Amino acid sequence: MTTPAVSTPRIPEAVHRRRWAILGVLMLSLLIVVLDNSILNVAIKTISTPEPTGLGATQGDLEWAINSYTLVFAGLLFTAGLLGDRLGRKKVLLAGLAVFGIGSALAAESGSPVQLILFRAVMGLGAAFVMPATLAVLMNVFERDEQPKAIGIWAGGVGLAIAIGPITGGVLLDHFWWGSVFLVNVPIVIVAIGLMIWLVPESRDPKPGRIDLVGVALSVVGLVLLVYGIIKGGQLADFTDPAVIGTVVAGLAVLVGFVLYEKRSDHPSIDISYFRNRVFSAAISSLALVFFALMGVTFFAVFYTQSVRGYSPLQTGLLMLPLAAAQLIFAPRARLVVDRFGVRAVCSGGLLLLAAMLAAFTALEADTPIWILEVIFFLMGTGMAHIMTPASVVIMQALPREKAGSASALSNTFRQVGGALGIAVLGSVLSAAYRSGVEDKLTLLPADARHAAGESIEATLGVAAKLGPRGEPLVTAAHDSFLHAMHITALCGAGVALIGVVVVALFLPGRTPQEPEAERPEADPVGAGR
């Protein structure tokens, strides 16, 4: 017996015929957003070196260069999703790509860490309008029975970007100045805009909500205060400092106020009622926890390969290839594993594998055979692929099609907030553990130079290089202190992934949830309300 979804297709035939070409354009748009962060991960060591090679950025500057992008991205994602639902997802995608391209060109010409942080925020503004719209358009050009496959390919595109990013960044840094890692986005943006104008149909929600400016302001302010306090604690190696505690508490208070305001608002940025669905909440949480662990680990892995092991940026990019290759291979196929074993078993297994591989970082030393790191990266990517795809399908199918922008924005908001907090928390743990390990070895330096020299391994190695032969003991101390700090940080990341295992095992369904009531055959088709 045929189902209503087949006998009454919701997608116009002209759109249905070119759906795979549209998916390709959406993945190209997604590519530059993800590519940017994966390229930057390889470039952070170069940017931290003194001028003229880099900008002389401190570890705190580097964390803000990543998090200024991420916080603007995360803070505006839901509003961007709502604007796409209201104004048209194609229009919002085109505008977001244009802003992202302009921000990339400006970031490439930054003359100081402060300028880089500012222009990265502009890039985050553009990316916020790209990411949710890609998944929302996908949900509106594929019938429900093809959505899991399309989302799997979409998630595989993230793996492709993670693969291309470090290698591209390494090649550029071997031949050009550090700003080239941002300038490379510009031609990709131009191609993506041209293809999108030609292929992608317009779609919108026929009943969009009003924009919640107060909610947006509260969420951004709360996240910035929280992340600033965490990063400051890492810089000072003292999380009990009154300024750190005060900033973190203020950030949490604003975020609590944001939740209370959203519950009472008649046009909330985030509809808190979505989270009454335990399956939806668990799937969202699992994505946040995955990105918390992944972004924090990627941050310290680059310093391990380049500062401790001495690999070049290009070699580092190639070393990260197994992480991306595993996602590219397994993300599109994860739905087949879900069909056999169920969402809960697949996501729990993926998180357990991720936790085990994070813990495996504690086995890495300065002379560990590099193939061990390659195996760890490949198995990490395998675990991630079996979390991201099933969780994304659960989230996107938990809400009706016309709310696809909202569901996509929520999913990406929690990913980005998880990633921002991962960099802030795990980066601060790394910084604090490193400083406590190396500070008693800095006594040969003048008192006023010790604090700056102990801020990161790159700062210590920079001072050691200036000292010549007298700095050799400092190099050894820097490597030993960093490895100890990396081991502590990796165990913290593994603990976070284990929390995710508990959440998934308790709340995700054994099988994919049934079609929600709102997803009826008579729901509005793509382009409704145009």
Coordinates of C-alpha atoms in Angstrom, one line a residue:
M1 CA 0.0 0.0 0.0
T2 CA 1.4 3.4 -1.0
T3 CA 1.8 6.1 1.7
P4 CA 0.3 9.5 1.4
A5 CA 3.8 11.0 1.1
V6 CA 4.3 9.1 -2.1
S7 CA 0.8 9.5 -3.6
T8 CA 0.7 13.2 -2.7
P9 CA 4.2 14.6 -3.2
R10 CA 4.9 17.9 -1.6
I11 CA 7.8 18.9 -3.8
P12 CA 7.2 20.5 -7.2
E13 CA 8.4 18.2 -10.1
A14 CA 10.8 20.9 -11.5
V15 CA 12.5 21.2 -8.1
H16 CA 12.4 17.4 -7.5
R17 CA 14.3 16.7 -10.8
R18 CA 17.3 19.0 -9.8
R19 CA 17.3 18.1 -6.1
W20 CA 20.8 16.5 -6.2
A21 CA 22.3 19.5 -8.0
I22 CA 20.7 21.7 -5.4
L23 CA 22.2 19.6 -2.7
G24 CA 25.6 20.1 -4.4
V25 CA 25.3 23.9 -4.3
L26 CA 24.2 23.8 -0.6
M27 CA 27.2 21.6 0.2
L28 CA 29.5 24.2 -1.5
S29 CA 28.0 26.9 0.7
L30 CA 28.4 24.8 3.7
L31 CA 32.0 23.9 2.7
I32 CA 33.3 27.5 3.0
V33 CA 31.7 27.9 6.5
V34 CA 33.3 24.7 7.8
L35 CA 36.4 25.1 5.7
D36 CA 37.2 28.4 7.4
N37 CA 37.5 27.0 10.9
S38 CA 39.5 23.9 9.7
I39 CA 41.9 26.1 7.8
L40 CA 42.3 28.4 10.8
N41 CA 43.2 25.4 13.0
V42 CA 46.3 24.8 10.9
A43 CA 47.2 28.5 10.8
I44 CA 47.0 29.3 14.5
K45 CA 50.6 28.5 15.2
T46 CA 51.7 30.7 12.3
I47 CA 49.5 33.6 13.4
S48 CA 50.9 33.3 16.9
T49 CA 54.5 33.9 15.7
P50 CA 55.8 37.5 15.8
E51 CA 55.6 39.8 12.9
P52 CA 56.3 39.8 10.0
T53 CA 55.6 36.0 9.7
G54 CA 52.4 36.3 11.9
L55 CA 50.7 38.7 14.2
G56 CA 52.3 37.7 17.5
A57 CA 48.9 36.6 18.8
T58 CA 48.8 35.2 22.3
Q59 CA 46.9 32.0 23.2
G60 CA 44.0 34.2 24.5
D61 CA 44.0 36.1 21.2
L62 CA 43.9 32.9 19.3
E63 CA 40.9 31.6 21.3
W64 CA 39.1 34.9 20.7
A65 CA 40.0 34.8 16.9
I66 CA 38.1 31.4 16.9
N67 CA 35.4 32.3 19.4
S68 CA 34.6 35.8 18.0
Y69 CA 33.4 34.0 14.8
T70 CA 31.7 31.2 16.8
L71 CA 29.9 33.4 19.3
V72 CA 28.4 35.8 16.6
F73 CA 27.6 32.7 14.6
A74 CA 25.9 30.9 17.5
G75 CA 24.2 34.0 18.9
L76 CA 22.6 34.9 15.6
L77 CA 21.9 31.5 14.1
F78 CA 18.3 31.2 15.4
T79 CA 17.4 34.8 14.3
A80 CA 19.0 34.0 10.9
G81 CA 16.8 30.8 10.7
L82 CA 13.7 32.8 11.5
L83 CA 14.7 35.5 8.9
G84 CA 15.1 32.8 6.3
D85 CA 11.7 31.3 7.2
R86 CA 10.2 34.8 6.9
L87 CA 12.1 36.5 4.0
G88 CA 13.0 33.5 2.0
R89 CA 15.9 31.1 2.5
K90 CA 17.5 31.7 -0.8
K91 CA 17.7 35.5 -0.2
V92 CA 19.2 34.9 3.2
L93 CA 21.7 32.5 1.8
L94 CA 22.9 34.9 -0.8
A95 CA 23.2 37.8 1.7
G96 CA 25.0 35.6 4.2
L97 CA 27.5 34.4 1.5
A98 CA 28.2 38.0 0.4
V99 CA 28.9 39.2 4.0
F100 CA 31.1 36.1 4.6
G101 CA 33.1 36.9 1.5
I102 CA 33.6 40.5 2.5
G103 CA 34.6 39.5 6.1
S104 CA 37.1 37.0 4.6
A105 CA 38.8 39.6 2.5
L106 CA 39.1 42.0 5.4
A107 CA 40.4 39.3 7.8
A108 CA 43.2 38.5 5.2
E109 CA 44.4 42.1 5.5
S110 CA 44.3 42.3 9.4
G111 CA 47.2 44.3 10.8
S112 CA 46.8 43.2 14.5
P113 CA 45.1 40.5 16.5
V114 CA 42.3 42.9 17.4
Q115 CA 41.5 43.5 13.8
L116 CA 41.6 39.8 13.1
I117 CA 39.1 39.2 15.9
L118 CA 36.8 41.9 14.7
F119 CA 36.8 40.7 11.0
R120 CA 36.3 37.1 12.1
A121 CA 33.2 38.3 13.9
V122 CA 32.0 39.8 10.5
M123 CA 32.6 36.4 8.9
G124 CA 30.6 34.8 11.8
L125 CA 27.7 37.2 10.9
G126 CA 27.7 36.0 7.3
A127 CA 28.1 32.3 8.3
A128 CA 25.1 32.6 10.7
F129 CA 22.8 33.2 7.7
V130 CA 24.4 30.4 5.6
M131 CA 24.4 27.4 7.8
P132 CA 20.7 27.1 8.9
A133 CA 19.5 28.0 5.4
T134 CA 21.4 25.2 3.8
L135 CA 19.7 22.5 5.9
A136 CA 16.3 24.3 5.7
V137 CA 16.4 24.3 1.9
L138 CA 17.5 20.7 1.9
M139 CA 14.4 19.8 3.9
N140 CA 12.2 21.6 1.4
V141 CA 13.6 20.0 -1.8
F142 CA 13.6 16.3 -0.7
E143 CA 10.7 14.2 0.2
R144 CA 10.6 12.8 3.7
D145 CA 11.8 9.3 2.7
E146 CA 14.9 10.7 1.0
Q147 CA 15.7 13.2 3.8
P148 CA 17.9 10.8 5.9
K149 CA 20.1 10.0 2.8
A150 CA 20.3 13.7 1.9
I151 CA 21.2 14.7 5.5
G152 CA 23.9 12.0 5.6
I153 CA 25.5 13.4 2.4
W154 CA 25.2 16.9 3.9
A155 CA 26.9 15.7 7.0
G156 CA 29.5 14.0 4.9
G157 CA 30.2 17.4 3.4
V158 CA 31.3 18.6 6.8
G159 CA 33.9 15.8 6.7
L160 CA 35.0 16.8 3.2
A161 CA 35.5 20.4 4.5
I162 CA 37.4 19.2 7.5
A163 CA 39.6 17.2 5.1
I164 CA 40.2 20.0 2.5
G165 CA 40.6 22.8 5.1
P166 CA 43.9 21.7 6.8
I167 CA 45.5 20.6 3.5
T168 CA 44.5 23.8 1.7
G169 CA 45.7 25.8 4.7
G170 CA 49.0 24.0 4.8
V171 CA 49.6 24.5 1.0
L172 CA 48.8 28.2 1.3
L173 CA 51.0 28.7 4.3
D174 CA 53.9 27.0 2.6
H175 CA 53.7 29.4 -0.3
F176 CA 51.9 32.6 0.8
W177 CA 51.4 34.8 3.9
W178 CA 49.0 33.8 6.7
G179 CA 46.2 36.0 5.3
S180 CA 45.8 33.7 2.3
V181 CA 43.9 31.2 4.4
F182 CA 41.0 33.7 4.6
L183 CA 41.4 35.2 1.1
V184 CA 40.8 31.7 -0.5
N185 CA 37.2 32.0 0.6
V186 CA 36.4 34.8 -1.8
P187 CA 36.5 32.9 -5.1
I188 CA 34.5 30.0 -3.6
V189 CA 31.9 32.5 -2.4
I190 CA 31.6 34.0 -5.9
V191 CA 31.1 30.6 -7.5
A192 CA 28.5 29.5 -4.8
I193 CA 26.5 32.7 -5.3
G194 CA 26.3 32.2 -9.1
L195 CA 25.2 28.6 -8.8
M196 CA 22.7 29.4 -6.1
I197 CA 21.0 32.1 -8.2
W198 CA 20.7 29.6 -11.1
L199 CA 19.6 26.5 -9.3
V200 CA 18.2 26.9 -5.8
P201 CA 14.4 27.6 -5.4
E202 CA 13.0 30.1 -3.0
S203 CA 11.1 28.8 0.1
R204 CA 9.7 30.3 3.3
D205 CA 7.5 29.6 6.2
P206 CA 3.9 30.8 5.5
K207 CA 3.5 31.7 9.1
P208 CA 6.8 33.1 10.4
G209 CA 7.2 34.5 13.8
R210 CA 8.3 38.1 14.7
I211 CA 12.0 38.7 15.3
D212 CA 13.0 38.6 18.9
L213 CA 15.6 41.4 19.3
V214 CA 15.7 41.3 23.1
G215 CA 16.2 37.5 23.1
V216 CA 19.0 37.8 20.5
A217 CA 20.8 40.5 22.6
L218 CA 20.5 38.5 25.8
S219 CA 21.8 35.3 24.3
V220 CA 24.8 37.0 22.7
V221 CA 25.7 39.1 25.8
G222 CA 25.3 36.0 28.1
L223 CA 27.5 33.8 25.9
V224 CA 30.2 36.4 25.4
L225 CA 30.4 37.1 29.2
L226 CA 30.6 33.3 30.0
V227 CA 33.2 32.5 27.4
Y228 CA 35.3 35.6 28.3
G229 CA 35.3 34.6 31.9
I230 CA 36.4 31.1 31.1
I231 CA 39.2 32.2 28.8
K232 CA 40.4 34.8 31.3
G233 CA 40.6 32.1 34.0
G234 CA 42.9 30.1 31.7
Q235 CA 45.1 33.1 31.0
L236 CA 45.5 33.8 34.7
A237 CA 45.7 30.0 35.6
D238 CA 43.3 31.0 38.4
F239 CA 39.6 30.3 38.0
T240 CA 39.0 31.6 41.6
D241 CA 40.0 35.2 40.6
P242 CA 37.1 37.5 41.5
A243 CA 37.1 39.0 38.0
V244 CA 36.8 35.5 36.5
I245 CA 34.1 34.4 38.9
G246 CA 32.2 37.6 38.5
T247 CA 32.2 37.5 34.7
V248 CA 31.2 33.8 34.6
V249 CA 28.4 34.3 37.1
A250 CA 27.2 37.4 35.2
G251 CA 27.1 35.4 31.9
L252 CA 25.2 32.6 33.5
A253 CA 22.7 35.1 35.1
V254 CA 22.1 36.7 31.7
L255 CA 21.6 33.3 30.0
V256 CA 19.1 32.3 32.8
G257 CA 17.3 35.6 32.1
F258 CA 17.3 34.8 28.4
V259 CA 15.5 31.4 29.1
L260 CA 13.0 33.0 31.4
Y261 CA 12.3 35.8 28.8
E262 CA 11.9 33.2 26.0
K263 CA 9.4 31.2 28.1
R264 CA 7.2 34.3 28.5
S265 CA 7.6 35.8 25.0
D266 CA 4.9 35.5 22.4
H267 CA 7.6 35.5 19.7
P268 CA 10.6 33.8 21.2
S269 CA 14.0 33.3 19.4
I270 CA 14.0 29.8 20.7
D271 CA 10.7 28.1 21.4
I272 CA 11.4 26.5 24.8
S273 CA 8.4 24.1 24.2
Y274 CA 10.5 22.2 21.7
F275 CA 12.7 21.0 24.6
R276 CA 9.8 19.3 26.3
N277 CA 10.3 16.6 23.7
R278 CA 13.0 14.5 25.4
V279 CA 14.1 12.9 22.1
F280 CA 14.7 16.3 20.6
S281 CA 16.5 17.6 23.6
A282 CA 18.8 14.5 23.8
A283 CA 19.7 14.7 20.1
I284 CA 20.5 18.4 20.4
S285 CA 22.6 17.8 23.5
S286 CA 24.5 15.0 21.9
L287 CA 25.6 17.3 19.0
A288 CA 26.6 20.0 21.5
L289 CA 28.7 17.6 23.5
V290 CA 30.4 16.1 20.4
F291 CA 31.4 19.6 19.2
F292 CA 32.6 20.6 22.7
A293 CA 35.0 17.7 22.7
L294 CA 36.0 17.9 19.1
M295 CA 36.8 21.7 18.9
G296 CA 38.8 21.6 22.2
V297 CA 40.8 18.6 21.0
T298 CA 41.5 20.0 17.6
F299 CA 42.8 23.2 19.3
F300 CA 45.5 21.4 21.2
A301 CA 46.2 18.7 18.6
V302 CA 47.7 21.4 16.2
F303 CA 50.2 22.5 18.9
Y304 CA 51.1 18.9 19.6
T305 CA 51.9 18.2 15.9
Q306 CA 53.6 21.5 15.1
S307 CA 55.2 22.8 18.4
V308 CA 56.1 19.4 20.0
R309 CA 56.6 17.1 16.9
G310 CA 57.9 19.8 14.5
Y311 CA 55.6 19.1 11.6
S312 CA 54.8 21.9 9.1
P313 CA 51.3 23.3 8.6
L314 CA 50.9 21.2 5.4
Q315 CA 52.1 18.0 7.1
T316 CA 49.7 18.8 10.0
G317 CA 46.8 19.1 7.5
L318 CA 47.7 15.8 6.0
L319 CA 47.9 14.2 9.5
M320 CA 44.3 15.3 10.1
L321 CA 43.1 13.7 6.9
P322 CA 42.0 10.4 8.6
L323 CA 39.6 12.4 10.9
A324 CA 37.9 13.9 7.9
A325 CA 38.1 10.8 5.7
A326 CA 36.3 8.7 8.3
Q327 CA 33.4 11.3 8.4
L328 CA 33.3 11.5 4.7
I329 CA 33.1 7.7 4.4
F330 CA 30.7 6.9 7.2
A331 CA 28.4 9.9 7.6
P332 CA 26.4 9.1 4.4
R333 CA 26.1 5.4 5.4
A334 CA 25.2 5.9 9.1
R335 CA 21.5 5.8 8.2
L336 CA 22.0 2.1 7.2
V337 CA 23.5 1.3 10.6
V338 CA 20.6 3.1 12.2
D339 CA 18.1 1.1 10.2
R340 CA 19.6 -2.1 11.6
F341 CA 20.5 -1.1 15.2
G342 CA 18.4 2.0 16.0
V343 CA 19.3 5.6 16.9
R344 CA 20.1 5.0 20.5
A345 CA 22.6 2.2 19.9
V346 CA 24.4 3.9 17.1
C347 CA 24.7 7.3 18.8
S348 CA 25.8 5.7 22.1
G349 CA 28.4 3.6 20.3
G350 CA 29.7 6.7 18.5
L351 CA 30.0 8.7 21.7
L352 CA 31.7 5.8 23.5
L353 CA 34.2 5.5 20.6
L354 CA 34.8 9.2 20.7
A355 CA 35.4 9.2 24.5
A356 CA 37.8 6.3 24.1
M357 CA 39.8 8.1 21.5
L358 CA 40.0 11.3 23.5
A359 CA 41.3 9.3 26.4
A360 CA 43.9 7.7 24.0
F361 CA 45.5 11.1 23.7
T362 CA 47.0 10.5 27.1
A363 CA 49.3 7.8 25.5
L364 CA 50.9 10.4 23.1
E365 CA 54.4 11.5 23.9
A366 CA 57.0 13.5 22.0
D367 CA 58.3 10.3 20.4
T368 CA 55.1 8.2 20.0
P369 CA 54.9 6.7 16.5
I370 CA 52.8 9.0 14.4
W371 CA 50.7 6.2 13.0
I372 CA 49.1 5.9 16.5
L373 CA 47.8 9.5 16.2
E374 CA 46.4 8.6 12.7
V375 CA 44.5 5.7 14.1
I376 CA 43.1 7.9 16.9
F377 CA 42.0 10.5 14.4
F378 CA 40.3 7.9 12.1
L379 CA 38.4 6.3 14.9
M380 CA 37.3 9.8 16.2
G381 CA 35.9 10.6 12.8
T382 CA 34.1 7.3 12.7
G383 CA 32.5 7.9 16.0
M384 CA 31.5 11.5 15.0
A385 CA 29.9 10.3 11.8
H386 CA 27.7 7.9 13.7
I387 CA 26.5 10.7 16.0
M388 CA 26.0 13.7 13.7
T389 CA 23.9 12.1 11.0
P390 CA 21.4 10.2 13.2
A391 CA 21.1 13.1 15.6
S392 CA 20.6 15.6 12.8
V393 CA 17.8 13.4 11.2
V394 CA 16.0 13.1 14.6
I395 CA 16.2 16.9 15.1
M396 CA 15.1 17.9 11.6
Q397 CA 12.2 15.4 11.5
A398 CA 11.0 16.3 15.0
L399 CA 9.5 19.5 13.7
P400 CA 7.1 20.2 10.7
R401 CA 8.7 21.0 7.4
E402 CA 7.7 24.7 7.4
K403 CA 9.8 25.1 10.6
A404 CA 12.9 23.6 9.0
G405 CA 14.8 26.9 9.4
S406 CA 14.1 26.9 13.1
A407 CA 15.1 23.2 13.6
S408 CA 18.3 23.7 11.5
A409 CA 19.1 26.9 13.4
L410 CA 18.6 25.2 16.8
S411 CA 20.8 22.3 15.7
N412 CA 23.6 24.5 14.6
T413 CA 23.3 26.9 17.5
F414 CA 23.9 24.1 19.9
R415 CA 26.8 22.7 17.8
Q416 CA 28.5 26.1 17.7
V417 CA 27.8 26.9 21.4
G418 CA 29.2 23.5 22.2
G419 CA 32.3 24.2 20.1
A420 CA 32.8 27.7 21.5
L421 CA 32.6 26.4 25.1
G422 CA 34.9 23.4 24.1
I423 CA 37.6 25.8 22.9
A424 CA 37.1 28.1 25.9
V425 CA 36.9 25.4 28.6
L426 CA 39.4 22.9 27.3
G427 CA 41.6 25.7 26.0
S428 CA 41.6 27.3 29.4
V429 CA 42.3 23.9 31.1
L430 CA 45.2 23.5 28.7
S431 CA 46.5 27.0 29.4
A432 CA 46.2 26.7 33.2
A433 CA 47.8 23.2 33.3
Y434 CA 50.6 24.4 31.0
R435 CA 51.4 27.5 33.1
S436 CA 51.4 25.6 36.3
G437 CA 53.8 23.0 34.8
V438 CA 56.3 25.4 33.2
E439 CA 56.3 28.5 35.5
D440 CA 59.0 27.1 37.9
K441 CA 61.3 26.6 34.9
L442 CA 61.1 30.3 33.9
T443 CA 63.1 31.6 36.8
L444 CA 66.1 32.4 34.6
L445 CA 63.9 35.0 32.9
P446 CA 63.4 38.6 34.2
A447 CA 60.3 38.8 36.5
D448 CA 58.4 41.0 34.1
A449 CA 58.8 38.5 31.2
R450 CA 57.8 35.3 33.0
H451 CA 54.0 35.8 32.8
A452 CA 54.0 36.3 29.0
A453 CA 56.5 33.4 28.5
G454 CA 54.3 31.0 30.4
E455 CA 51.1 31.8 28.6
S456 CA 51.5 29.2 25.9
I457 CA 54.0 26.7 24.5
E458 CA 54.6 29.1 21.5
A459 CA 55.4 32.0 23.9
T460 CA 57.9 29.8 25.8
L461 CA 59.6 28.5 22.7
G462 CA 59.8 32.0 21.3
V463 CA 61.7 33.1 24.4
A464 CA 63.9 30.0 24.3
A465 CA 64.9 30.8 20.7
K466 CA 66.1 34.3 21.7
L467 CA 68.2 32.8 24.5
G468 CA 70.1 30.6 22.1
P469 CA 72.0 27.6 23.7
R470 CA 70.9 28.8 27.2
G471 CA 67.3 28.2 26.2
E472 CA 67.6 24.5 25.5
P473 CA 66.4 23.4 28.9
L474 CA 63.4 25.7 28.4
V475 CA 62.5 23.9 25.2
T476 CA 62.5 20.5 27.0
A477 CA 60.5 22.0 29.9
A478 CA 57.9 23.5 27.4
H479 CA 57.4 20.2 25.6
D480 CA 57.1 18.2 28.9
S481 CA 54.6 20.8 30.4
F482 CA 52.5 20.8 27.2
L483 CA 52.3 17.0 27.0
H484 CA 51.1 16.9 30.6
A485 CA 48.6 19.7 30.0
M486 CA 47.4 17.9 26.8
H487 CA 46.8 14.7 28.7
I488 CA 44.7 16.5 31.4
T489 CA 42.7 18.3 28.7
A490 CA 42.1 15.1 26.8
L491 CA 40.7 13.4 29.9
C492 CA 38.3 16.3 30.4
G493 CA 37.1 16.0 26.8
A494 CA 36.6 12.2 27.3
G495 CA 34.5 12.9 30.4
V496 CA 32.3 15.3 28.5
A497 CA 31.8 12.6 25.8
L498 CA 30.8 10.0 28.5
I499 CA 28.2 12.4 29.8
G500 CA 26.8 12.4 26.2
V501 CA 26.6 8.6 26.3
V502 CA 24.4 8.7 29.4
V503 CA 22.1 11.4 27.9
V504 CA 21.7 9.4 24.6
A505 CA 21.2 6.1 26.3
L506 CA 18.5 7.5 28.6
F507 CA 16.5 9.6 26.1
L508 CA 17.1 8.8 22.4
P509 CA 14.6 6.2 20.9
G510 CA 15.7 2.7 19.9
R511 CA 14.2 3.4 16.4
T512 CA 13.6 6.6 14.4
P513 CA 10.6 8.5 15.8
Q514 CA 7.3 8.3 13.8
E515 CA 6.3 11.2 11.6
P516 CA 5.0 14.1 13.8
E517 CA 1.4 15.1 13.6
A518 CA 2.3 18.4 12.0
E519 CA 4.1 16.7 9.1
R520 CA 0.9 15.7 7.3
P521 CA 0.5 15.3 3.5
E522 CA -1.4 18.6 3.4
A523 CA 1.4 20.6 4.9
D524 CA 2.5 23.6 2.8
P525 CA 4.8 22.7 -0.1
V526 CA 8.1 24.3 -1.0
G527 CA 7.8 27.9 -1.9
A528 CA 4.5 28.3 0.0
G529 CA 3.8 31.9 0.9
R530 CA 5.8 33.3 -1.9

